[in-house]
Coordinates of C-alpha atoms and ligand atoms in Angstrom, one line a residue:
M250 CA 0.0 0.0 0.0
L251 CA 1.2 3.5 -0.9
Q252 CA 1.4 5.7 2.2
S253 CA 0.8 8.8 -0.1
G254 CA -2.7 7.3 -0.7
L255 CA -3.4 6.2 2.8
F256 CA -6.0 8.7 4.1
T257 CA -5.1 8.3 7.7
K258 CA -2.5 10.6 9.0
T259 CA -0.3 10.4 12.1
R260 CA -0.8 13.1 14.7
R261 CA 1.2 14.5 17.5
E262 CA -1.6 14.6 20.1
A263 CA -4.2 12.2 21.1
P264 CA -7.7 13.6 22.2
K265 CA -7.4 15.3 25.6
D266 CA -10.0 13.1 27.2
E267 CA -8.1 9.9 26.3
V268 CA -6.2 8.5 29.2
A269 CA -5.3 5.0 28.0
N270 CA -1.9 4.5 26.4
N271 CA -3.2 2.0 23.9
A272 CA -5.8 4.4 22.5
K273 CA -3.4 7.3 22.6
L274 CA -0.9 5.5 20.5
L275 CA -3.5 3.9 18.2
I276 CA -5.2 7.3 17.6
R277 CA -1.9 9.1 17.0
A278 CA -0.7 6.5 14.6
G279 CA -4.0 6.5 12.7
F280 CA -5.3 3.0 13.6
V281 CA -8.5 3.9 15.3
H282 CA -10.8 6.9 15.6
K283 CA -12.5 7.8 18.9
E284 CA -16.2 8.3 18.2
M285 CA -17.0 8.9 21.8
A286 CA -16.0 7.5 25.2
G287 CA -15.8 3.7 24.9
V288 CA -16.7 3.7 21.2
Y289 CA -13.9 3.4 18.6
S290 CA -13.9 3.0 14.9
Y291 CA -11.2 0.9 13.2
L292 CA -9.4 2.7 10.3
P293 CA -7.6 0.8 7.5
L294 CA -4.4 0.1 9.5
G295 CA -6.3 -0.8 12.6
L296 CA -8.6 -3.1 10.7
R297 CA -5.7 -4.9 9.2
V298 CA -4.4 -5.6 12.8
L299 CA -7.9 -6.6 14.0
N300 CA -8.3 -9.0 11.0
N301 CA -4.9 -10.6 11.7
I302 CA -5.9 -11.2 15.3
N303 CA -9.3 -12.6 14.2
E304 CA -7.5 -14.9 11.7
I305 CA -5.3 -16.3 14.5
I306 CA -8.3 -16.9 16.6
R307 CA -10.3 -18.5 13.7
K308 CA -7.5 -20.8 12.9
E309 CA -7.3 -22.1 16.5
M310 CA -11.1 -22.4 16.9
D311 CA -11.4 -24.3 13.6
A312 CA -8.6 -26.6 14.6
I313 CA -10.6 -27.8 17.7
G314 CA -13.8 -28.3 15.6
G315 CA -15.3 -24.8 15.8
Q316 CA -17.8 -23.8 13.1
E317 CA -18.2 -20.1 12.4
L318 CA -21.6 -18.5 12.3
F319 CA -22.9 -15.0 12.8
L320 CA -25.8 -14.2 15.1
T321 CA -27.9 -11.1 15.3
A322 CA -27.1 -8.2 17.6
L323 CA -30.9 -7.5 18.0
Q324 CA -32.3 -9.7 20.7
D325 CA -35.8 -10.9 21.6
K326 CA -36.8 -9.9 25.1
S327 CA -38.8 -13.1 25.7
V328 CA -35.7 -15.3 25.1
W329 CA -33.8 -13.5 27.9
E330 CA -36.8 -13.7 30.3
K331 CA -36.5 -17.5 30.2
T332 CA -33.3 -17.2 32.2
N333 CA -34.3 -14.1 34.1
R334 CA -31.4 -12.1 32.4
W335 CA -33.7 -9.4 30.9
D336 CA -34.1 -7.8 34.2
D337 CA -31.9 -4.7 34.7
S338 CA -31.3 -5.6 38.3
V339 CA -29.8 -9.0 37.2
V340 CA -27.9 -7.7 34.1
D341 CA -26.9 -4.1 34.7
N342 CA -25.2 -3.3 31.4
W343 CA -28.0 -3.9 28.8
F344 CA -28.5 -1.5 25.9
K345 CA -32.2 -1.8 25.2
T346 CA -34.3 -0.3 22.4
K347 CA -37.8 -0.5 21.1
L348 CA -39.6 -1.3 17.8
K349 CA -42.1 1.2 16.4
N350 CA -44.9 -0.8 17.9
G351 CA -43.4 -0.4 21.4
S352 CA -42.0 -4.0 21.8
E353 CA -38.7 -4.0 23.6
L354 CA -35.5 -5.4 22.1
G355 CA -32.0 -5.8 23.5
L356 CA -28.6 -5.3 21.9
G357 CA -26.7 -8.5 22.6
F358 CA -24.1 -8.4 25.4
T359 CA -23.5 -12.2 25.0
H360 CA -25.3 -15.0 23.1
E361 CA -26.0 -18.0 25.4
E362 CA -29.8 -17.6 25.3
P363 CA -30.5 -17.0 21.6
L364 CA -28.0 -19.6 20.5
T365 CA -29.3 -22.3 22.9
K366 CA -32.8 -21.6 21.6
L367 CA -31.5 -21.8 18.0
M368 CA -29.7 -25.1 18.6
R369 CA -33.0 -26.7 19.6
E370 CA -33.7 -26.8 15.8
H371 CA -30.5 -28.7 15.2
I372 CA -29.9 -31.0 18.1
N373 CA -32.2 -33.9 18.6
S374 CA -30.2 -37.1 18.8
F375 CA -26.7 -38.1 20.1
R376 CA -25.7 -38.0 16.5
D377 CA -26.0 -34.2 16.5
L378 CA -23.4 -33.8 19.2
P379 CA -21.0 -32.5 20.0
A380 CA -21.3 -29.1 18.3
Y381 CA -19.0 -26.1 18.6
P382 CA -20.5 -23.0 16.9
Y383 CA -18.6 -19.7 17.3
Q384 CA -18.7 -16.2 16.0
I385 CA -16.7 -13.0 15.9
Q386 CA -19.4 -10.5 16.4
T387 CA -20.2 -7.1 17.9
K388 CA -21.4 -7.0 21.5
F389 CA -22.9 -4.1 23.3
R390 CA -22.4 -3.4 27.0
N391 CA -23.4 -0.2 28.8
E392 CA -20.1 -0.2 30.8
I393 CA -19.9 2.4 33.6
R394 CA -16.2 3.2 33.4
V395 CA -14.5 3.3 30.1
K396 CA -11.0 4.4 30.8
S397 CA -9.0 1.6 29.2
G398 CA -9.2 2.7 25.5
I399 CA -10.1 -0.1 23.1
M400 CA -9.7 -2.6 25.9
R401 CA -13.1 -1.6 27.3
G402 CA -15.6 -0.6 24.7
R403 CA -19.4 -0.1 25.0
E404 CA -19.5 -1.6 21.6
F405 CA -16.8 -4.2 21.0
L406 CA -15.9 -7.4 19.1
M407 CA -16.1 -10.7 20.9
K408 CA -15.2 -14.2 19.7
D409 CA -17.6 -16.3 21.5
L410 CA -17.7 -20.1 21.1
Y411 CA -20.3 -22.3 22.7
S412 CA -19.9 -26.0 23.2
F413 CA -22.8 -28.5 23.2
S414 CA -21.8 -31.9 24.6
K415 CA -23.5 -35.2 25.4
N416 CA -22.0 -35.6 28.8
E417 CA -19.5 -34.3 31.3
E418 CA -16.6 -36.3 30.0
E419 CA -17.1 -35.0 26.4
H420 CA -17.4 -31.5 27.8
N421 CA -14.3 -31.7 30.0
S422 CA -12.2 -33.0 27.1
F423 CA -13.3 -30.1 24.9
Y424 CA -12.8 -27.6 27.7
E425 CA -9.2 -28.7 28.0
K426 CA -8.7 -28.4 24.3
A427 CA -10.1 -24.9 24.3
K428 CA -7.8 -23.9 27.1
E429 CA -4.8 -25.1 25.1
A430 CA -6.1 -23.3 22.0
Y431 CA -6.4 -20.1 24.0
G432 CA -2.8 -20.6 25.1
K433 CA -1.7 -20.9 21.5
I434 CA -3.6 -17.7 20.5
F435 CA -1.9 -15.6 23.2
S436 CA 1.5 -17.1 22.4
S437 CA 1.1 -16.3 18.7
V438 CA 0.9 -12.6 19.5
G439 CA 3.9 -12.8 21.9
L440 CA 1.9 -12.7 25.1
G441 CA 2.3 -16.3 26.0
D442 CA 4.9 -15.8 28.8
I443 CA 2.9 -13.2 30.7
T444 CA -0.7 -14.6 30.2
Y445 CA -1.8 -16.8 33.0
V446 CA -4.7 -19.3 33.3
T447 CA -6.5 -17.7 36.2
F448 CA -9.1 -19.3 38.5
A449 CA -12.1 -17.0 38.8
S450 CA -15.7 -17.2 39.9
G451 CA -18.5 -17.4 37.4
G452 CA -18.8 -21.1 36.5
S453 CA -22.4 -22.1 37.0
F454 CA -21.5 -25.8 36.8
S455 CA -17.9 -26.2 37.8
K456 CA -16.6 -24.2 40.8
Y457 CA -14.4 -21.9 38.8
S458 CA -14.3 -20.3 35.4
H459 CA -10.9 -19.8 33.8
E460 CA -9.7 -16.4 32.8
F461 CA -6.7 -15.6 30.7
Q462 CA -5.0 -12.7 32.4
T463 CA -2.1 -10.8 30.8
V464 CA 0.1 -9.2 33.4
C465 CA 0.2 -5.5 32.7
E466 CA 0.2 -2.3 34.8
A467 CA -2.7 -1.0 32.6
G468 CA -4.9 -3.9 33.6
E469 CA -8.1 -3.4 35.6
D470 CA -7.9 -6.7 37.4
I471 CA -5.8 -7.8 40.4
I472 CA -4.5 -11.4 40.3
Y473 CA -2.3 -13.5 42.4
V474 CA 0.3 -15.3 40.3
S475 CA 2.3 -18.4 41.0
E476 CA 5.3 -18.1 38.7
D477 CA 6.3 -21.7 39.4
K478 CA 2.9 -23.3 38.6
K479 CA 2.1 -20.8 35.8
I480 CA -1.4 -20.2 37.2
A481 CA -3.1 -17.4 39.0
V482 CA -6.1 -16.6 41.2
N483 CA -8.4 -13.6 40.6
K484 CA -8.6 -11.3 43.6
E485 CA -12.4 -11.8 43.6
V486 CA -12.1 -15.5 44.5
Y487 CA -8.9 -15.2 46.5
D488 CA -9.6 -16.9 49.8
E489 CA -8.3 -19.7 52.0
K490 CA -10.6 -22.3 50.6
T491 CA -9.6 -21.5 47.0
L492 CA -5.9 -21.7 47.8
E493 CA -6.4 -25.0 49.5
D494 CA -8.4 -26.3 46.5
L495 CA -5.6 -25.4 44.1
G496 CA -2.8 -26.5 46.4
L497 CA -1.3 -23.0 46.5
K498 CA 0.4 -21.2 49.4
K499 CA 0.1 -17.5 50.1
E500 CA 3.9 -17.1 50.1
E501 CA 4.3 -18.4 46.6
L502 CA 1.8 -15.9 45.1
E503 CA 2.6 -12.4 43.9
E504 CA 0.0 -9.7 43.4
R505 CA -0.2 -8.3 39.9
K506 CA -2.3 -6.0 37.8
A507 CA -3.6 -7.8 34.7
I508 CA -5.9 -7.6 31.6
E509 CA -8.6 -10.2 31.2
V510 CA -8.1 -11.2 27.6
G511 CA -10.2 -14.3 27.6
N512 CA -12.6 -16.2 29.8
I513 CA -14.0 -19.8 29.5
F514 CA -16.9 -21.2 31.4
S515 CA -18.5 -24.6 32.1
L516 CA -22.2 -23.9 32.0
G517 CA -23.6 -27.3 32.8
T518 CA -27.3 -27.6 32.0
K519 CA -28.2 -24.1 33.1
F520 CA -29.2 -22.9 29.6
S521 CA -30.3 -26.3 28.1
D522 CA -32.7 -26.7 31.1
A523 CA -34.1 -23.3 30.5
F524 CA -34.7 -23.9 26.8
N525 CA -35.4 -27.7 27.0
L526 CA -32.4 -28.4 24.8
D527 CA -32.3 -32.2 25.1
Y528 CA -31.0 -35.1 23.0
T529 CA -32.0 -38.7 22.8
D530 CA -29.3 -41.3 23.4
E531 CA -28.7 -44.7 21.8
N532 CA -31.4 -46.2 24.1
G533 CA -34.0 -43.6 23.3
E534 CA -33.5 -41.9 26.7
K535 CA -33.5 -38.1 26.9
H536 CA -30.7 -36.0 28.4
P537 CA -30.1 -32.3 28.7
V538 CA -27.1 -31.0 26.7
I539 CA -24.0 -30.0 28.6
M540 CA -22.8 -26.5 27.6
G541 CA -19.7 -24.3 27.9
S542 CA -18.9 -20.8 26.6
Y543 CA -15.5 -19.4 25.6
G544 CA -14.9 -15.7 25.0
I545 CA -12.0 -13.6 23.8
G546 CA -12.1 -9.9 23.0
P547 CA -10.1 -9.3 19.8
G548 CA -10.1 -5.5 20.4
R549 CA -9.1 -5.9 24.0
L550 CA -6.3 -8.2 22.9
M551 CA -5.2 -5.6 20.3
G552 CA -5.1 -3.0 23.1
A553 CA -3.2 -5.3 25.4
I554 CA -0.6 -5.9 22.6
V555 CA -0.1 -2.1 22.3
E556 CA 0.2 -1.7 26.1
I557 CA 2.9 -4.4 26.3
F558 CA 4.7 -3.8 23.0
S559 CA 5.3 -0.1 22.7
D560 CA 8.0 2.4 23.7
E561 CA 8.4 6.2 23.9
R562 CA 8.5 6.4 20.1
G563 CA 5.4 4.3 19.4
I564 CA 4.0 0.9 18.8
V565 CA 6.2 -2.2 18.3
W566 CA 3.9 -4.8 16.7
P567 CA 4.6 -8.5 17.0
E568 CA 4.9 -9.9 13.5
A569 CA 1.7 -11.9 13.7
A570 CA -0.5 -8.9 14.4
A571 CA 1.4 -6.2 12.4
P572 CA -0.6 -4.3 9.7
F573 CA 2.2 -4.9 7.2
A574 CA 5.3 -7.1 7.3
V575 CA 7.6 -4.3 6.2
H576 CA 7.6 -0.5 6.0
L577 CA 9.6 0.7 3.0
L578 CA 10.8 4.3 3.2
S579 CA 12.0 6.2 0.1
L580 CA 14.2 9.1 1.2
G581 CA 14.6 11.8 -1.5
D582 CA 13.4 12.3 -5.1
S583 CA 16.6 10.9 -6.6
V584 CA 15.9 7.5 -5.2
S585 CA 12.3 7.1 -6.0
K586 CA 12.8 4.8 -9.0
T587 CA 14.9 2.4 -7.1
A588 CA 12.5 2.5 -4.1
D589 CA 9.6 1.9 -6.5
K590 CA 11.4 -1.2 -7.9
V591 CA 12.0 -2.6 -4.4
Y592 CA 8.3 -2.0 -3.6
N593 CA 7.2 -3.8 -6.8
D594 CA 9.6 -6.7 -6.1
L595 CA 8.2 -7.0 -2.6
R596 CA 4.7 -7.1 -3.9
E597 CA 5.5 -9.6 -6.6
A598 CA 7.1 -11.8 -3.9
G599 CA 3.9 -11.6 -1.8
V600 CA 5.5 -9.5 0.9
E601 CA 2.9 -7.1 2.5
A602 CA 4.6 -3.7 2.5
L603 CA 3.5 -0.2 3.4
Y604 CA 5.5 2.1 1.1
D605 CA 6.2 5.6 2.3
D606 CA 6.5 7.2 -1.1
R607 CA 5.4 10.7 0.2
K608 CA 7.2 13.5 -1.6
D609 CA 6.1 16.1 1.0
A610 CA 7.5 14.5 4.1
T611 CA 11.0 14.9 5.4
A612 CA 13.3 12.0 6.2
G613 CA 12.8 12.9 9.9
E614 CA 9.1 12.8 9.6
K615 CA 9.2 9.4 7.8
F616 CA 11.4 7.9 10.5
A617 CA 9.2 9.2 13.3
D618 CA 6.0 7.9 11.6
A619 CA 7.6 4.5 11.0
D620 CA 8.5 4.3 14.7
L621 CA 5.0 5.4 15.7
I622 CA 3.2 3.0 13.3
G623 CA 5.4 0.2 14.5
I624 CA 5.7 -2.2 11.6
P625 CA 8.4 -4.8 12.6
W626 CA 10.8 -4.2 9.7
R627 CA 11.8 -0.9 8.3
L628 CA 13.5 -0.8 4.9
V629 CA 15.2 2.4 3.8
V630 CA 16.2 3.4 0.3
S631 CA 18.3 6.6 0.3
P632 CA 21.2 8.0 -1.7
K633 CA 23.6 6.5 0.8
T634 CA 22.1 3.0 0.5
I635 CA 22.0 3.2 -3.3
E636 CA 25.7 4.1 -3.3
Q637 CA 26.4 0.8 -1.6
G638 CA 23.9 -1.0 -3.9
K639 CA 22.0 -2.1 -0.8
V640 CA 18.8 -1.5 1.3
E641 CA 19.0 -0.6 5.0
V642 CA 17.0 -3.0 7.1
K643 CA 16.0 -2.1 10.7
N644 CA 14.3 -4.2 13.3
R645 CA 11.8 -2.0 15.2
R646 CA 12.0 -4.1 18.4
T647 CA 15.8 -4.5 18.8
G648 CA 16.9 -1.4 16.8
E649 CA 19.4 -3.6 15.0
I650 CA 20.4 -2.3 11.6
K651 CA 21.8 -4.2 8.6
M652 CA 22.6 -3.4 5.0
M653 CA 21.4 -6.0 2.5
E654 CA 21.4 -6.4 -1.2
E655 CA 17.9 -6.1 -2.5
K656 CA 17.9 -9.5 -4.2
E657 CA 19.1 -11.2 -1.0
L658 CA 16.5 -9.3 1.0
V659 CA 13.5 -10.3 -1.1
K660 CA 14.7 -13.9 -1.4
L661 CA 15.0 -14.0 2.4
L662 CA 11.6 -12.5 2.9
I663 CA 10.1 -15.2 0.6
T664 CA 11.9 -18.1 2.1
L665 CA 10.8 -17.0 5.5
N666 CA 7.3 -16.8 4.2
V667 CA 7.2 -13.2 5.7
K668 CA 4.1 -13.6 7.8
P669 CA 3.7 -14.5 10.6
A670 CA 7.4 -14.7 11.4
V671 CA 10.0 -12.6 9.6
K672 CA 13.5 -12.9 10.9
L673 CA 16.0 -10.9 9.0
C674 CA 18.6 -10.0 11.7
Ligands
LIG741 P1 -14.7 -7.5 32.4 O1 -14.7 -8.2 33.7 O2 -13.4 -7.0 32.0 O3 -15.8 -6.5 32.3 P2 -16.2 -9.7 31.5 O4 -15.7 -10.7 32.4 O5 -17.5 -9.0 31.7 O6 -15.1 -8.6 31.3 P3 -16.7 -11.7 29.5 O7 -18.2 -11.7 29.6 O8 -16.0 -12.8 30.2 O9 -16.2 -10.3 30.0 O10 -16.4 -11.6 28.0 C1 -15.4 -12.4 27.3 C2 -14.2 -11.6 26.8 O11 -14.7 -10.4 26.1 C3 -13.4 -10.9 27.9 O12 -12.5 -11.9 28.5 C4 -12.7 -9.8 27.2 O13 -11.6 -10.3 26.5 C5 -13.8 -9.3 26.2 N1 -14.5 -8.2 26.7 C6 -15.4 -8.1 27.7 N2 -15.9 -6.9 27.9 C7 -15.3 -6.1 27.0 C8 -15.4 -4.7 26.7 N3 -16.2 -3.9 27.3 N4 -14.5 -4.3 25.7 C9 -13.7 -5.1 25.0 N5 -13.6 -6.4 25.3 C10 -14.4 -6.9 26.2
LIG742 MG1 -15.0 -12.5 32.0

């Protein structure tokens, strides 16, 4: 993509009312637009990152048998009344609206109820199970405090998968697979080492739900981490009994701030009972379906990545999430032909490149923008590099600089398959 044609511009200042570092950087670098508090639009660069994250999630959900669908955001009140979750005193973050005829509707904050009802039309016998539908869809929550940028939206994207199993054993086996898949997702974007499986309340069947908490000062949650055992306990469930259950000692735990990037729940028969979602087994006997739900916030994950991977100059995208694999900078009119050629060669080789071909920006501005935007590899073509017959390659994370012949560079980019893991230095 030509940067001269990219309509988003970098800016020096983020909006005054923005306090979160992730949103400040993403707005300044032209990835997102703040529509109002807790409501953000994704601009071309931001959408590329979000799509990368969604693809990583899709791949892992598909690998454990997930089937993607897309449910409506508009919700039927009567469906939610079945589980008593329409009541504002039970769920306090509903956005509700009305049809012209006065009937009330809700804007979905999750999808257990409508999906369980829908699945009644598809699950009758043991042959129909297990089933793992999932979606990446917009949720609405009337959050009270929205100080965490794109990590806490009133309108936000959620990947929510729901498992429908015949019995506890089948459920538990999938639950463990989902836990592993979540681990892979967070590792893919470089957060594996600091993201902990965290025991939390909220399971309506099992005692605990499992949160995936990324240790970070910008996090809104407090967790107690066992470095050795690689698990944590959420402050909300932190008591003697829980520690005893998990075989943890107070002395081995450290208090940390963390971001809840994912949460998985065993739901038991709570929803299948409410909607009479049964199946008939081999002997003709009826049983309620055992359910689970598995959420990740792709936008929150993107915000967490920015919080963790950034410095005083801007964002430092991990390869798997980066909007482009390389950022090519052309410095000066005299080199534009050579830089154009490098860009075309990269394109032909299938390397996703953002090409800063702007004629009206100084070298200093281009360098500052490249640091702010944070693409992992910066390639520079300048009179100096041309003199040597080479291209300058810089790693945004390590700052390491290397001069490489163009042919050698493109070849390397191809053999390394560029995304998700480019390693030049
Ligand atoms: P929190 O405690 O932070 O309000 P939650 O526990 O209510 O979140 P879940 O219902 O577990 O959230 O939703 C599943 C996932 O969706 C969360 O783990 C998080 O990654 C994401 N998510 C939840 N709320 C938001 C939000 N307001 N903005 C962005 N992502 C969110
Ligand atoms: Mg949660």
